[in-house]
């Protein structure tokens, strides 16, 4: 690879990593709120829908799935970045 194509590939990977991090953020937030709902519980007056166990479990599942996808995608991008830089 030439220097220019290497730099372009690294820039593309860095953009992809940034997009994955942005997409992963709501999943992390959902998962964190789900854990908070399980261990601390939500006040009935704050957001009544968050006091239902089914919604809390759905938040954990959806958030966990998004986080798992983000981790898989980040690891594959990091492997590709490492392969290019070597």
mmCIF file of C-alpha atoms in Angstrom:
data_model
loop_
_atom_site.group_PDB
_atom_site.id
_atom_site.type_symbol
_atom_site.label_atom_id
_atom_site.label_comp_id
_atom_site.label_asym_id
_atom_site.label_seq_id
_atom_site.Cartn_x
_atom_site.Cartn_y
_atom_site.Cartn_z
ATOM 1 C CA UNK A 1 0.000 0.000 0.000
ATOM 2 C CA UNK A 2 1.143 3.486 -0.687
ATOM 3 C CA UNK A 3 1.257 6.133 2.008
ATOM 4 C CA UNK A 4 -1.815 7.925 0.608
ATOM 5 C CA UNK A 5 -4.003 4.835 0.486
ATOM 6 C CA UNK A 6 -2.849 3.851 3.972
ATOM 7 C CA UNK A 7 -3.805 7.278 5.321
ATOM 8 C CA UNK A 8 -7.174 7.121 3.537
ATOM 9 C CA UNK A 9 -7.873 3.663 4.938
ATOM 10 C CA UNK A 10 -6.944 4.779 8.461
ATOM 11 C CA UNK A 11 -9.188 7.842 8.123
ATOM 12 C CA UNK A 12 -12.068 5.606 6.973
ATOM 13 C CA UNK A 13 -11.543 3.247 9.917
ATOM 14 C CA UNK A 14 -11.406 6.140 12.386
ATOM 15 C CA UNK A 15 -14.680 7.541 10.967
ATOM 16 C CA UNK A 16 -16.270 4.104 11.259
ATOM 17 C CA UNK A 17 -15.066 3.785 14.860
ATOM 18 C CA UNK A 18 -16.580 7.170 15.682
ATOM 19 C CA UNK A 19 -19.920 6.154 14.123
ATOM 20 C CA UNK A 20 -19.949 2.883 16.069
ATOM 21 C CA UNK A 21 -19.255 4.788 19.303
ATOM 22 C CA UNK A 22 -22.118 7.189 18.570
ATOM 23 C CA UNK A 23 -24.513 4.330 17.778
ATOM 24 C CA UNK A 24 -23.332 2.391 20.847
ATOM 25 C CA UNK A 25 -24.006 5.259 23.272
ATOM 26 C CA UNK A 26 -27.828 4.822 23.474
ATOM 27 C CA UNK A 27 -27.348 1.092 24.064
ATOM 28 C CA UNK A 28 -25.016 1.796 26.958
ATOM 29 C CA UNK A 29 -27.508 4.302 28.341
ATOM 30 C CA UNK A 30 -30.387 1.817 28.086
ATOM 31 C CA UNK A 31 -28.346 -0.903 29.747
ATOM 32 C CA UNK A 32 -27.267 1.429 32.553
ATOM 33 C CA UNK A 33 -30.815 2.594 33.183
ATOM 34 C CA UNK A 34 -31.990 -1.012 33.188
ATOM 35 C CA UNK A 35 -29.394 -1.921 35.808
ATOM 36 C CA UNK A 36 -30.386 1.115 37.846
ATOM 37 C CA UNK A 37 -34.031 0.030 37.617
ATOM 38 C CA UNK A 38 -33.197 -3.457 38.859
ATOM 39 C CA UNK A 39 -30.924 -2.520 41.750
ATOM 40 C CA UNK A 40 -32.196 0.890 42.876
ATOM 41 C CA UNK A 41 -35.666 0.974 41.360
ATOM 42 C CA UNK A 42 -37.445 3.909 39.818
ATOM 43 C CA UNK A 43 -39.808 6.197 41.672
ATOM 44 C CA UNK A 44 -43.430 5.761 40.600
ATOM 45 C CA UNK A 45 -43.771 9.539 40.217
ATOM 46 C CA UNK A 46 -40.622 10.032 38.117
ATOM 47 C CA UNK A 47 -41.478 7.962 35.055
ATOM 48 C CA UNK A 48 -44.216 5.442 35.872
ATOM 49 C CA UNK A 49 -43.433 3.250 32.850
ATOM 50 C CA UNK A 50 -39.921 2.625 34.184
ATOM 51 C CA UNK A 51 -41.288 0.929 37.281
ATOM 52 C CA UNK A 52 -42.511 -2.092 35.280
ATOM 53 C CA UNK A 53 -40.151 -5.096 35.318
ATOM 54 C CA UNK A 54 -40.956 -6.037 31.715
ATOM 55 C CA UNK A 55 -39.810 -2.637 30.450
ATOM 56 C CA UNK A 56 -36.659 -2.806 32.551
ATOM 57 C CA UNK A 57 -35.874 -6.272 31.152
ATOM 58 C CA UNK A 58 -36.474 -5.012 27.602
ATOM 59 C CA UNK A 59 -34.085 -2.122 28.271
ATOM 60 C CA UNK A 60 -31.434 -4.587 29.441
ATOM 61 C CA UNK A 61 -31.873 -6.880 26.435
ATOM 62 C CA UNK A 62 -31.936 -4.118 23.813
ATOM 63 C CA UNK A 63 -29.091 -2.203 25.444
ATOM 64 C CA UNK A 64 -27.024 -5.359 25.826
ATOM 65 C CA UNK A 65 -27.579 -6.309 22.179
ATOM 66 C CA UNK A 66 -26.504 -2.871 20.979
ATOM 67 C CA UNK A 67 -23.445 -2.979 23.249
ATOM 68 C CA UNK A 68 -22.496 -6.463 21.998
ATOM 69 C CA UNK A 69 -22.810 -5.321 18.379
ATOM 70 C CA UNK A 70 -20.692 -2.255 19.148
ATOM 71 C CA UNK A 71 -18.004 -4.333 20.828
ATOM 72 C CA UNK A 72 -17.877 -6.794 17.921
ATOM 73 C CA UNK A 73 -17.708 -3.986 15.369
ATOM 74 C CA UNK A 74 -15.024 -2.061 17.295
ATOM 75 C CA UNK A 75 -12.865 -5.163 17.655
ATOM 76 C CA UNK A 76 -13.084 -5.942 13.950
ATOM 77 C CA UNK A 77 -12.229 -2.335 13.057
ATOM 78 C CA UNK A 78 -9.313 -2.355 15.509
ATOM 79 C CA UNK A 79 -8.021 -5.588 13.962
ATOM 80 C CA UNK A 80 -8.266 -4.055 10.500
ATOM 81 C CA UNK A 81 -6.481 -0.908 11.700
ATOM 82 C CA UNK A 82 -3.707 -2.984 13.248
ATOM 83 C CA UNK A 83 -3.329 -5.008 10.047
ATOM 84 C CA UNK A 84 -2.989 -1.808 7.988
ATOM 85 C CA UNK A 85 -0.439 -0.189 10.277
ATOM 86 C CA UNK A 86 1.845 -3.234 10.316
#
